[in-house]
Coordinates of N, CA, C and O in Angstrom, one line a residue:
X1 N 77.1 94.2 65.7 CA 77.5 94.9 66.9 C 77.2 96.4 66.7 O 77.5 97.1 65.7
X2 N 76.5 96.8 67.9 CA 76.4 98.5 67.6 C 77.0 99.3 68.6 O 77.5 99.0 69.7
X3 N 77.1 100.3 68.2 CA 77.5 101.7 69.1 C 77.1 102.1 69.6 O 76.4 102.9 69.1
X4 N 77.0 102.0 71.1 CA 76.1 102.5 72.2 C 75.5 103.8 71.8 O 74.4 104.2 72.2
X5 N 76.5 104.5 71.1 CA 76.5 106.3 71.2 C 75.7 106.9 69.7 O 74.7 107.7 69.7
X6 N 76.2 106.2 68.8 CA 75.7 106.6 67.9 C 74.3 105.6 66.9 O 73.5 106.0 66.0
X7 N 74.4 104.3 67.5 CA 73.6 103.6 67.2 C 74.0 102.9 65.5 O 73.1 102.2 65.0
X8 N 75.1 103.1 64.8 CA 75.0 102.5 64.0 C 76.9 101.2 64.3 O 77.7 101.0 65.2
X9 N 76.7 100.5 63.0 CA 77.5 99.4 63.1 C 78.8 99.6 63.8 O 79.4 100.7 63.7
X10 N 79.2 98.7 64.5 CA 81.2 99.0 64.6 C 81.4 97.2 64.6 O 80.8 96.2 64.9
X11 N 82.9 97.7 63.9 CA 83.9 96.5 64.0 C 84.1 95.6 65.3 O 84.3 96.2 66.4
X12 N 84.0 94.4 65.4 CA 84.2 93.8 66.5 C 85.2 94.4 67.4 O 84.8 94.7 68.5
X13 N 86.6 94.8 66.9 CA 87.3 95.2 68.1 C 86.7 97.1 68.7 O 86.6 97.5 69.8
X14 N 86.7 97.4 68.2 CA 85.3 98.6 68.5 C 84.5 98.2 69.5 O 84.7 98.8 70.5
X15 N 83.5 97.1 69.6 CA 82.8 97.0 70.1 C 83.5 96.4 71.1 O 83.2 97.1 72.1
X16 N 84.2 95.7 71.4 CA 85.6 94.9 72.8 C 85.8 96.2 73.7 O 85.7 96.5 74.9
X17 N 86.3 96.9 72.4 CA 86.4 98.4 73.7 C 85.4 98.8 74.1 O 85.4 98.6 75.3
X18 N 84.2 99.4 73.7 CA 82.8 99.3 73.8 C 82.7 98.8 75.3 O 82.5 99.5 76.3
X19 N 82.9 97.3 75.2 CA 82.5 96.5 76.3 C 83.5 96.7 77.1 O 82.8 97.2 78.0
X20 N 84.9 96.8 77.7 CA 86.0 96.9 78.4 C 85.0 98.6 78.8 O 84.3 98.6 79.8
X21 N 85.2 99.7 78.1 CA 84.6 100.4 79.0 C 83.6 100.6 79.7 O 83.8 101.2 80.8
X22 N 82.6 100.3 79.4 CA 81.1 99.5 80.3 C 81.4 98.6 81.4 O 80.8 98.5 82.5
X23 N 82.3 98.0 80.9 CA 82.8 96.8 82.5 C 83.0 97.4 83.6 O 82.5 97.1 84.6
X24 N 84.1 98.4 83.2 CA 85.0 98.8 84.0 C 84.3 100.3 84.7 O 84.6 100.7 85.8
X25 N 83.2 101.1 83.9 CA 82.9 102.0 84.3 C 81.0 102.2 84.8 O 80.3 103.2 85.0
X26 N 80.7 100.6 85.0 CA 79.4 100.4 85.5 C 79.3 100.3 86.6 O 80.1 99.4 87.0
X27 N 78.8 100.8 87.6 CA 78.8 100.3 89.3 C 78.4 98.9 89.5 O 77.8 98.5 88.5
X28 N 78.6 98.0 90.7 CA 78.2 97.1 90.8 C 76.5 97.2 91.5 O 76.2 97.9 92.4
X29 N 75.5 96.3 90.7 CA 74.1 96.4 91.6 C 73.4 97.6 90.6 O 72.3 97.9 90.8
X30 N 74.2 98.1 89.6 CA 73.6 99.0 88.9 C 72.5 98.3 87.6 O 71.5 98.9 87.4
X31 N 72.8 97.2 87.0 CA 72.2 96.3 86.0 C 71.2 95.3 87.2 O 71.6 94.6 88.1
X32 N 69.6 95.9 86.6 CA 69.0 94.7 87.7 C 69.2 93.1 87.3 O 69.4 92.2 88.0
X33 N 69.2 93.1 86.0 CA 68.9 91.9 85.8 C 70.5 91.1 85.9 O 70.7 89.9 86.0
X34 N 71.2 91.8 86.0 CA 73.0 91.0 86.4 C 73.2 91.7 87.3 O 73.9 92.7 87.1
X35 N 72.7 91.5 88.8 CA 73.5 92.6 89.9 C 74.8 92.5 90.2 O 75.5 93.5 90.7
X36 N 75.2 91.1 90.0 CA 77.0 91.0 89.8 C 77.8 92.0 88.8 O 79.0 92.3 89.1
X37 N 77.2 92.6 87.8 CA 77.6 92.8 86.9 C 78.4 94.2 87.2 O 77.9 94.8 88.1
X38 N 79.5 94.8 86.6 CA 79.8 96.1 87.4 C 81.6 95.8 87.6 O 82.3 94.8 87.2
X39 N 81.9 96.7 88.0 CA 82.9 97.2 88.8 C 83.3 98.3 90.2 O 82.7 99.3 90.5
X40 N 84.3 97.9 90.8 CA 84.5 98.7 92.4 C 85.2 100.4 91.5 O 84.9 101.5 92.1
X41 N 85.9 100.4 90.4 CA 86.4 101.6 90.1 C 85.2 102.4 89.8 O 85.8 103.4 90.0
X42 N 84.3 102.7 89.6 CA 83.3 104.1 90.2 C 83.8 104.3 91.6 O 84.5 105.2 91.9
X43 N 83.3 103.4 92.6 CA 83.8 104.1 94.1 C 85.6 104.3 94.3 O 85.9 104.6 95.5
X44 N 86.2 104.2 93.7 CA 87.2 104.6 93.5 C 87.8 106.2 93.5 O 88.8 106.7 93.9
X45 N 86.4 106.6 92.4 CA 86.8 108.0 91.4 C 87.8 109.0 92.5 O 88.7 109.7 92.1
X46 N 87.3 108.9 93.5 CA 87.9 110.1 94.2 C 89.3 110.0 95.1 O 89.9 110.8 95.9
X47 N 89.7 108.9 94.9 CA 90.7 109.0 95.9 C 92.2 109.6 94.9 O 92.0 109.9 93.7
X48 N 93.0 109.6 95.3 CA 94.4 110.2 95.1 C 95.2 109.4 94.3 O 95.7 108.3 94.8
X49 N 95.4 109.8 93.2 CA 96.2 108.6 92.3 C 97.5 108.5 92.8 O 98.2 109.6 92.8
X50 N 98.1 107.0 93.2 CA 99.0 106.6 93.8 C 99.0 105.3 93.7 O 97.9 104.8 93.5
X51 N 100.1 104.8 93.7 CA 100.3 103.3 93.7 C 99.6 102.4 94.2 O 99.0 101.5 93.6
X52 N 99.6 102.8 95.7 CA 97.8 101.7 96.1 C 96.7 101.8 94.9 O 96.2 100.8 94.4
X53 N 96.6 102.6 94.7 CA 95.4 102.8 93.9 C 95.4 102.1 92.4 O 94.7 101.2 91.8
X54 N 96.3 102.7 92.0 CA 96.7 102.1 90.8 C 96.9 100.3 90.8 O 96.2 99.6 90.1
X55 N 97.8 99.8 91.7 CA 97.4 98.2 92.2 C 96.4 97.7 92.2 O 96.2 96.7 91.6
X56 N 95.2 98.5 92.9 CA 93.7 98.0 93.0 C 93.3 98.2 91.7 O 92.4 97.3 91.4
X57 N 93.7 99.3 90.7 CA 92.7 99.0 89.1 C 93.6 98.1 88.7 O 92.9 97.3 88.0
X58 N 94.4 97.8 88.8 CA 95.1 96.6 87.8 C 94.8 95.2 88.0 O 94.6 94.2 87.2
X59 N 94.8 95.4 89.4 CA 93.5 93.9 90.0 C 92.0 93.7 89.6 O 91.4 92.6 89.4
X60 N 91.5 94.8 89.6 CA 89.8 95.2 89.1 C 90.0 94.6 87.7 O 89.8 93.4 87.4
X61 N 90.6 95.5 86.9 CA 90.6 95.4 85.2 C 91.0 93.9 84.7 O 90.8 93.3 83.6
X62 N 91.5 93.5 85.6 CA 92.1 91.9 85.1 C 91.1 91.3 85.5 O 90.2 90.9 84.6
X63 N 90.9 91.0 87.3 CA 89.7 90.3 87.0 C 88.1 90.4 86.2 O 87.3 89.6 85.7
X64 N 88.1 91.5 86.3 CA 86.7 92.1 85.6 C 86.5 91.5 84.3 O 85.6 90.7 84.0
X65 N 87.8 92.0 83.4 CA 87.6 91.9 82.0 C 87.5 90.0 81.6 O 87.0 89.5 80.7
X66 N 88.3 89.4 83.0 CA 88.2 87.7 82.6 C 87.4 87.5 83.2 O 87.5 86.3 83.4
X67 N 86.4 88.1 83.8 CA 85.0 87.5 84.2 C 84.1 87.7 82.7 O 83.6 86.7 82.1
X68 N 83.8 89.1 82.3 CA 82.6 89.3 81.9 C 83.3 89.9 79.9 O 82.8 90.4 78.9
X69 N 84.5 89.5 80.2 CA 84.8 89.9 78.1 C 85.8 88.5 77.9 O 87.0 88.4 78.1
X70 N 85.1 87.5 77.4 CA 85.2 86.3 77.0 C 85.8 85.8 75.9 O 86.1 84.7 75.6
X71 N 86.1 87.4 75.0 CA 86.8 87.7 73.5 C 88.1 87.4 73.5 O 88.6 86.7 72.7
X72 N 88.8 88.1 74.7 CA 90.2 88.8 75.2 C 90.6 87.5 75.9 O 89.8 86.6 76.3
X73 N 92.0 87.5 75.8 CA 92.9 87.5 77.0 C 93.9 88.2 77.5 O 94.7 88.6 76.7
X74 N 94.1 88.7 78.6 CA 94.7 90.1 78.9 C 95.8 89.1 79.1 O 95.6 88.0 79.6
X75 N 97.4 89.8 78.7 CA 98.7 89.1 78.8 C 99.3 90.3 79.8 O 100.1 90.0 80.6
X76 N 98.9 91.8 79.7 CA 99.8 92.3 80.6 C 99.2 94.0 80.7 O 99.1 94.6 79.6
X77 N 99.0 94.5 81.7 CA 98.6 95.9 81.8 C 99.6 96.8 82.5 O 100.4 96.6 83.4
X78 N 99.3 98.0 81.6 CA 100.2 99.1 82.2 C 99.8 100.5 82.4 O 98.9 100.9 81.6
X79 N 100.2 101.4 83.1 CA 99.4 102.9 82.9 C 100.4 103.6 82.2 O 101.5 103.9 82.7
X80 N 100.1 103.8 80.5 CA 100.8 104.3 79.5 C 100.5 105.8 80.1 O 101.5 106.6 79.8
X81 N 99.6 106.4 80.8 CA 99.4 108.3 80.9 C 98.9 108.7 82.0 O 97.8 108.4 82.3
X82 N 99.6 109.4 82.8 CA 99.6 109.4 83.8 C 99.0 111.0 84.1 O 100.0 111.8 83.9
X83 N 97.6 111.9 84.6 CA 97.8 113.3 85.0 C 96.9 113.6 85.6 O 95.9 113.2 84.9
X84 N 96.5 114.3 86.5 CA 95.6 114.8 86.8 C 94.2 114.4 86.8 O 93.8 115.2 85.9
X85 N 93.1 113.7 87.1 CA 92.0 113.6 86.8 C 92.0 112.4 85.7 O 90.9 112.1 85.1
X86 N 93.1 111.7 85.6 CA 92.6 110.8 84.7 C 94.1 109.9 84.3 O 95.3 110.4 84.0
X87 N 93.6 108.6 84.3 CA 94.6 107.6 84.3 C 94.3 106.9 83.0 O 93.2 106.5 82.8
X88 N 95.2 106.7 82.2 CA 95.3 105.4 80.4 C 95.7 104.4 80.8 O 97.0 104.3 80.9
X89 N 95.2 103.7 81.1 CA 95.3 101.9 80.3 C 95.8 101.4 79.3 O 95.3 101.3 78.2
X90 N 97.2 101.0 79.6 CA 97.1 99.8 78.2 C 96.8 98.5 78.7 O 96.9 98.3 79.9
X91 N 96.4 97.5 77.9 CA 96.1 96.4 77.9 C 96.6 95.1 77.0 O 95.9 94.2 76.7
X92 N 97.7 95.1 76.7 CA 97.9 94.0 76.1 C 97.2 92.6 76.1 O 96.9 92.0 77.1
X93 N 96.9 92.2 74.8 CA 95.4 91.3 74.9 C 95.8 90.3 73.9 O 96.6 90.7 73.0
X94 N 95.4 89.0 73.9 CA 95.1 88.3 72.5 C 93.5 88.1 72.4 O 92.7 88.2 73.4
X95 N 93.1 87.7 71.2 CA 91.9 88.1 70.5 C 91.9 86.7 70.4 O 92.5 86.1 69.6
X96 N 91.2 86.2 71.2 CA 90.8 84.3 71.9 C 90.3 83.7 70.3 O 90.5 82.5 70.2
X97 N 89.6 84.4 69.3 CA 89.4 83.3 68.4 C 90.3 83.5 66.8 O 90.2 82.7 65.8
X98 N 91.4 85.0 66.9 CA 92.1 85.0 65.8 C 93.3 84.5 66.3 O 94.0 83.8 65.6
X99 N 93.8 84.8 67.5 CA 95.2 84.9 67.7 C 95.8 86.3 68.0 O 96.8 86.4 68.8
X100 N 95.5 87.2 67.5 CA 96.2 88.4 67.3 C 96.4 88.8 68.4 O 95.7 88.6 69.4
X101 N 97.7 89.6 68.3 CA 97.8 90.5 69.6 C 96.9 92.0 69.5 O 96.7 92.7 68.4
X102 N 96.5 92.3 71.0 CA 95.5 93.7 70.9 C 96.7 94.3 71.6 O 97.5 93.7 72.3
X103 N 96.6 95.6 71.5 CA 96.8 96.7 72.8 C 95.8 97.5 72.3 O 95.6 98.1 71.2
X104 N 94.9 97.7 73.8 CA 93.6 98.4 73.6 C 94.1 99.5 74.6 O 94.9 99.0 75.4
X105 N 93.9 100.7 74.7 CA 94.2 101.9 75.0 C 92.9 101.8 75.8 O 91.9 101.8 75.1
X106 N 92.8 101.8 77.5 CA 91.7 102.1 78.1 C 91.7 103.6 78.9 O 92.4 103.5 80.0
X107 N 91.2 104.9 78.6 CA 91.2 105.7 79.5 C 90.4 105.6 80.7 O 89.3 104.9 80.5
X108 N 90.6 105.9 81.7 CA 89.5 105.8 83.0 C 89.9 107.3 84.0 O 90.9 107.5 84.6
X109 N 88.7 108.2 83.8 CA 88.7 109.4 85.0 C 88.5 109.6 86.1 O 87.4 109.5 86.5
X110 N 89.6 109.8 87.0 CA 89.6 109.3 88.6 C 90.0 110.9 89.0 O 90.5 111.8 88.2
X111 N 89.7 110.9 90.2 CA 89.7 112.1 90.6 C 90.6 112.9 91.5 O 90.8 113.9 91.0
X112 N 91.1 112.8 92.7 CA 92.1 113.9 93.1 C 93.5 113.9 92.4 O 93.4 113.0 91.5
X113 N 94.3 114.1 92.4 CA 95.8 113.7 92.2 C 96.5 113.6 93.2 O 96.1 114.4 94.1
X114 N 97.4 113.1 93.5 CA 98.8 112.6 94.9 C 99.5 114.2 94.7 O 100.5 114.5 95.3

């Protein structure tokens, strides 16, 4: 498994986040060869962080991540950071072929504030 950024090795759970960020921060129709592939939070970025809003990523990030990260099972998400221009993800997860529990820390940059 590699690092998108730097091109050399990372650890499986490295690379889960890796993929959880790419999921979640790809447009849909953007990958030709998977036009399914993607997420609605890019058109998102600008609206006003508020509870609607926040509902709708928690619906995205769940279904997304059990569509297209086959590793995980997401047991429970929460927004650990809350400010201005940008919203934290936790993710409570198990790791489908150890067992283990994850909490993966997902940042995502959204744009106006309430």
């Amino acid at each position: 498994m590699m690092s998108r950024t730097t091109g050399r090795w990372i650890g499986e759970l490295d690379h889960i986040k890796q993929s959880i960020q790419d999921i979640l921060t790809t447009p849909i129709g953007e990958r030709t060869a998977r036009r399914e592939y993607g997420s609605i939070i890019p058109d998102l970025i600008d609206q006003p962080i508020n509870d609607a809003l926040i509902l709708q990523l928690y619906s995205a990030i769940y279904t997304l991540i059990s569509k297209w990260e086959n590793r995980i099972s997401i047991e429970q998400i929460t927004v650990s950071d809350l400010r201005a221009g940008a919203l934290v993800f936790d993710l409570e997860a198990i790791h489908i072929a150890t067992g283990e529990r994850l909490n993966l820390n997902t940042p995502l940059q959204m744009g106006a504030a309430a």
